[in-house]
Short mmCIF file of C-alpha atoms in Angstrom, two decimals:
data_model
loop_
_atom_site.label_atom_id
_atom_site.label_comp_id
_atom_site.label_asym_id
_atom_site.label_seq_id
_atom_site.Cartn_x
_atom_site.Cartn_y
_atom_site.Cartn_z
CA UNK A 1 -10.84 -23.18 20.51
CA UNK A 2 -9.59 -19.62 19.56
CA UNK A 3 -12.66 -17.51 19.58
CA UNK A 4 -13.12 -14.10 19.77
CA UNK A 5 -16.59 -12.57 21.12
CA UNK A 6 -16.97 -8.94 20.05
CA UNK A 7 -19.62 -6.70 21.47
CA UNK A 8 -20.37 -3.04 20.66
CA UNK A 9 -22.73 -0.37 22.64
CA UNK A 10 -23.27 3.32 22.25
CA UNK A 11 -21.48 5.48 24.48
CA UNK A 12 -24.33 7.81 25.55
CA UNK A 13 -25.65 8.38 28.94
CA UNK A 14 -26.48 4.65 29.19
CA UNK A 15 -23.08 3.81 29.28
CA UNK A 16 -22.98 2.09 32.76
CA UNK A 17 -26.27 0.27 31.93
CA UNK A 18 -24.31 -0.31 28.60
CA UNK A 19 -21.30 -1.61 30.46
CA UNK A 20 -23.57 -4.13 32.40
CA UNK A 21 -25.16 -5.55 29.67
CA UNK A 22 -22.06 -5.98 27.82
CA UNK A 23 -20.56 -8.48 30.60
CA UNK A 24 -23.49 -10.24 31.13
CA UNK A 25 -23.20 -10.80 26.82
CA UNK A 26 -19.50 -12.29 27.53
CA UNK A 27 -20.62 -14.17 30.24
CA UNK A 28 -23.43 -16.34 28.27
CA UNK A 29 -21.18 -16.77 25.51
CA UNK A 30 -18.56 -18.06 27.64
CA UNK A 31 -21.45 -20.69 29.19
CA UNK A 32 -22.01 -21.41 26.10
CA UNK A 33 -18.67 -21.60 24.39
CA UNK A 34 -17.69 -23.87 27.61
CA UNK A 35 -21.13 -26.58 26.94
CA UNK A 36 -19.82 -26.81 23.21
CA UNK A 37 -16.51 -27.65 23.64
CA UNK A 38 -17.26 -30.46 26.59
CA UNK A 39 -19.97 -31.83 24.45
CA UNK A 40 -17.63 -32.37 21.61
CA UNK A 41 -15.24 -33.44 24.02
CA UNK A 42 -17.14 -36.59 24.21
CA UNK A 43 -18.33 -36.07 28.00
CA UNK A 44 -16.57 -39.32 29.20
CA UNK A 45 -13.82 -37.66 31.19
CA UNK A 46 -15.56 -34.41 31.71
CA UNK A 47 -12.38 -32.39 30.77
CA UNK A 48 -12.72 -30.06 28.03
CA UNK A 49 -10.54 -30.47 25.42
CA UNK A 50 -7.27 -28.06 24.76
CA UNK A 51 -4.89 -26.46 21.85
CA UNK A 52 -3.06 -29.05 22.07
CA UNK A 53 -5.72 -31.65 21.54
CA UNK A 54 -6.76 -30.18 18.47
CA UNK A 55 -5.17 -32.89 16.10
CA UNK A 56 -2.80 -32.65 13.39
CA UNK A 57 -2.28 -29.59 11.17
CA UNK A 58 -2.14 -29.71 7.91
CA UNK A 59 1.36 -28.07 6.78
CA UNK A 60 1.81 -29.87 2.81
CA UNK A 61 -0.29 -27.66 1.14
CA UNK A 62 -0.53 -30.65 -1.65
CA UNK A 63 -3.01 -32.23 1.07
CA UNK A 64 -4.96 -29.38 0.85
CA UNK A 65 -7.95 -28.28 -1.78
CA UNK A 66 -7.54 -26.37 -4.52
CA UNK A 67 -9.86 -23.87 -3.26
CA UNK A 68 -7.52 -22.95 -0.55
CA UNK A 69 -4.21 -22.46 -2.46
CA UNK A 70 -3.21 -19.46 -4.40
CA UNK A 71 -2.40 -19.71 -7.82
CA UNK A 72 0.95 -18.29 -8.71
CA UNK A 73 2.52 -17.92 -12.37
CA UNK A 74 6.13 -16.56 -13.89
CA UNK A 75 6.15 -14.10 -17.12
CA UNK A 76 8.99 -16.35 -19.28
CA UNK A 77 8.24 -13.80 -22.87
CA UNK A 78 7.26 -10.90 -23.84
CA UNK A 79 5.29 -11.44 -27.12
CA UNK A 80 4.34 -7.98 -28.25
CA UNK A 81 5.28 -4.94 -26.84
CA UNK A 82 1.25 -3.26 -26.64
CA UNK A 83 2.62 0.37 -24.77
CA UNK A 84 4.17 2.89 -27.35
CA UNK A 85 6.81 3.20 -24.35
CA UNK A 86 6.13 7.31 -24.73
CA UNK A 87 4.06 8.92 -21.68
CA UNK A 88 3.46 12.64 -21.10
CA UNK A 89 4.57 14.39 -16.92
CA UNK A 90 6.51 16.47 -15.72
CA UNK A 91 10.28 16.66 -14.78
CA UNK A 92 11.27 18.01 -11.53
CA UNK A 93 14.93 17.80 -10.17
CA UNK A 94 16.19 15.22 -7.82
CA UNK A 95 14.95 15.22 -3.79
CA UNK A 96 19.19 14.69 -2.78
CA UNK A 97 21.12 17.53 -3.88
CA UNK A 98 24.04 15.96 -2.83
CA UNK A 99 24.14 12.55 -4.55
CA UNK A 100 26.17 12.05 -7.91
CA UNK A 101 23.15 11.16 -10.10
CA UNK A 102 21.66 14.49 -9.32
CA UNK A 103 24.52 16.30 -11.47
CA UNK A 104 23.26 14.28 -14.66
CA UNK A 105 19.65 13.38 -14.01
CA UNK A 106 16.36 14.71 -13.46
CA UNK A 107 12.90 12.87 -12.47
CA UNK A 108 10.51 12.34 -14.86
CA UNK A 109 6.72 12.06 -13.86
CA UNK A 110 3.97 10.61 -15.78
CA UNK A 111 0.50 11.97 -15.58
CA UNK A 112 -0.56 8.26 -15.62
CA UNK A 113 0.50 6.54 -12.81
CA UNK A 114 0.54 3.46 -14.76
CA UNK A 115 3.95 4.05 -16.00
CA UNK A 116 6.95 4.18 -14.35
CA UNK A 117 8.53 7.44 -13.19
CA UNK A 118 12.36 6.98 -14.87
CA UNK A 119 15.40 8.79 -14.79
CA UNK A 120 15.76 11.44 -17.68
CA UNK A 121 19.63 13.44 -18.74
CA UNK A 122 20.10 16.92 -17.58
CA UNK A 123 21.24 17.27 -20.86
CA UNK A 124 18.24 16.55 -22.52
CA UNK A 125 16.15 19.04 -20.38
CA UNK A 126 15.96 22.90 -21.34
CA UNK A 127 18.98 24.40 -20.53
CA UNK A 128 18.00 26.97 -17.88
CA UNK A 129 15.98 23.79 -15.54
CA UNK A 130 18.67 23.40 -13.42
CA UNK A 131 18.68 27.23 -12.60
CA UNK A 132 14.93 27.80 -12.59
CA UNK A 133 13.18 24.71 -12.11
CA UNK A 134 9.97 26.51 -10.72
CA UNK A 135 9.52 27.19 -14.37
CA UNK A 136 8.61 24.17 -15.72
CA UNK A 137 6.60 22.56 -13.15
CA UNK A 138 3.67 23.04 -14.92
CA UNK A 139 4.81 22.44 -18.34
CA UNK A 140 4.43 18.93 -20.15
CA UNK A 141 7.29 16.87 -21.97
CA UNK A 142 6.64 13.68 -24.14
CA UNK A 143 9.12 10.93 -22.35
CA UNK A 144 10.25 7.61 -23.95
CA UNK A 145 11.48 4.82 -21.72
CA UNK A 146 14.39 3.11 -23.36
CA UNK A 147 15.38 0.79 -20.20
CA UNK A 148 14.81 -0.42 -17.02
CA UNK A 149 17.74 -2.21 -15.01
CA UNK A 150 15.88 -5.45 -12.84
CA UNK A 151 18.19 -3.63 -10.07
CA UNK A 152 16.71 0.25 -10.66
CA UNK A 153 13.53 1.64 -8.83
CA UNK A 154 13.11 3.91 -11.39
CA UNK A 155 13.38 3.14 -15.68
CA UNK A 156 15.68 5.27 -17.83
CA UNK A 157 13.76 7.67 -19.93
CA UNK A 158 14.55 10.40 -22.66
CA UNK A 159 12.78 13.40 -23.53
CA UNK A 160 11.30 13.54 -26.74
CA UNK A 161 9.78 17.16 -27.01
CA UNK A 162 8.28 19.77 -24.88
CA UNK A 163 4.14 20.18 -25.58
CA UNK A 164 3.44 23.04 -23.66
CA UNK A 165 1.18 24.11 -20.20
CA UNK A 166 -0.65 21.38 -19.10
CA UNK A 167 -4.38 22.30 -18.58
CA UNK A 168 -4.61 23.70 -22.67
CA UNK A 169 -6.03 21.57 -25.06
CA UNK A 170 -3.61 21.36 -27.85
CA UNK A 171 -1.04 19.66 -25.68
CA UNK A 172 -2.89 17.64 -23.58
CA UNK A 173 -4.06 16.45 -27.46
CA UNK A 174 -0.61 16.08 -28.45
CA UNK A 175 0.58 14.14 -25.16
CA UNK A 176 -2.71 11.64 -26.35
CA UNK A 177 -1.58 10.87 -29.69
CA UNK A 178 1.87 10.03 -29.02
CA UNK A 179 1.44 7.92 -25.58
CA UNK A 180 -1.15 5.69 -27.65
CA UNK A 181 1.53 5.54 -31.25
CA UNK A 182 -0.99 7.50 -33.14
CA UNK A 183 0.15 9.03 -36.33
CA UNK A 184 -0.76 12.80 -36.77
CA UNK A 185 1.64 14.13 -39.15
CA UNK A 186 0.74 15.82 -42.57
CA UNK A 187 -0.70 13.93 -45.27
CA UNK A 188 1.71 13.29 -47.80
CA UNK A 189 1.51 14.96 -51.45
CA UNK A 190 0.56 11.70 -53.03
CA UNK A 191 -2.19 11.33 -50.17
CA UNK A 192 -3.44 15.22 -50.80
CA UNK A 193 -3.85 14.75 -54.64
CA UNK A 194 -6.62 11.69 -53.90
CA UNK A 195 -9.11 14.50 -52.90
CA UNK A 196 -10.87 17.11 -55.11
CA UNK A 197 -8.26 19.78 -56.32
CA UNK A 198 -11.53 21.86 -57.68
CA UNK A 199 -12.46 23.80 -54.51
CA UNK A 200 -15.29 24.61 -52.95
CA UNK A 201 -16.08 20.98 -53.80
CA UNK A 202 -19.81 19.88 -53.54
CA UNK A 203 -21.96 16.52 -54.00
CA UNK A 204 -22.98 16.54 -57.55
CA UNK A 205 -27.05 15.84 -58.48
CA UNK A 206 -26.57 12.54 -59.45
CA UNK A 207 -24.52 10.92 -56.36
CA UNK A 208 -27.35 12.75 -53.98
CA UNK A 209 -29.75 11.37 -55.88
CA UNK A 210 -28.75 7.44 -55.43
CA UNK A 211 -27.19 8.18 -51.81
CA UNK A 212 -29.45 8.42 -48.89
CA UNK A 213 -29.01 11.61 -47.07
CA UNK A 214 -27.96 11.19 -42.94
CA UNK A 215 -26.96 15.75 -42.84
#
């Protein structure tokens, strides 16, 4: 019984002709609409039928199909923690200067908006950011989130190091590693004295001649 006839011309300088056209569209439909409805009326009292004739709704949505209802679930454990917790951004200072937290915190942003911006100490940041803050908006800090309160917008975070200028290559690199818990520290000694200590090394006859060559 609710329908809703939509019609669309192009306002040009056959807009009048458009006009006419259009009401003549709503006019047919409405004929039409009006033959439906007293057909499925049952034509027997001639009067169309109404909202309010429309039957019972269905409000228990156990009555109704499953293709119609929305499956909905609960998280009850965490298994495995998969994210290293550690994302590279940018810190900036708080937007009110006059609230309490912005004496001991600063914002941290991550370049992936995946994770959470969190709170990070003042204390933690360089010592001149409060003063000059302009000076590190373009520089990039390794963040760790350590908690996030069910009652908190925003996780608690704490810098880990400062990387450098975003944009260069060796600490975008950096930022990489560490957000995905990739281990890039020096080989150890023991590691080191696996490998050839006679340098230049080079492929002797004999293993190039059973090896297949892919240079």
């Amino acid at each position: 019984p609710d329908v809703i006839i939509e019609a669309q011309f192009d306002d040009d300088d056959d807009a009048e002709h458009g006009q006419d056209h259009l009401q003549d569209t709503l006019t047919d439909d409405i004929k039409k609409l009006s033959l439906d409805t007293g057909e499925k009326a049952g034509g027997i009292s001639g009067v169309h039928r109404t909202k309010q004739d429309d039957g019972p709704k269905v409000n228990d949505p156990k009555l109704l199909p499953d293709k119609f209802l929305q499956r909905t679930a609960k998280v009850v454990y965490i298994l495995e923690k998969k994210h290293s917790r550690a994302a590279t951004g940018f810190i900036k200072l708080l937007a009110d200067k006059n609230s309490e937290l912005f004496k001991r915190c600063a914002m941290f942003s991550p370049v992936d908006h995946r994770v959470p911006r969190a709170y990070v100490s003042l204390a933690d940041c360089p010592p001149d950011f409060v003063i000059r803050p302009e000076d590190y908006s373009n520089m990039l800090f390794i963040c760790r989130i350590v908690d996030w309160k069910e009652d908190s917008n925003f996780a608690t975070g704490q810098l880990a190091k400062s990387l450098g200028q975003a944009g260069e290559i060796e600490p975008e690199t950096e930022g990489i590693l560490m957000e995905y818990g990739v281990d890039f520290s020096d080989f150890s000694p023991e590691a080191l004295e696996c490998l050839p200590q006679s340098l230049p090394w080079v492929i002797s006859p004999g293993e190039l001649a059973k090896r297949r060559d892919l240079r």
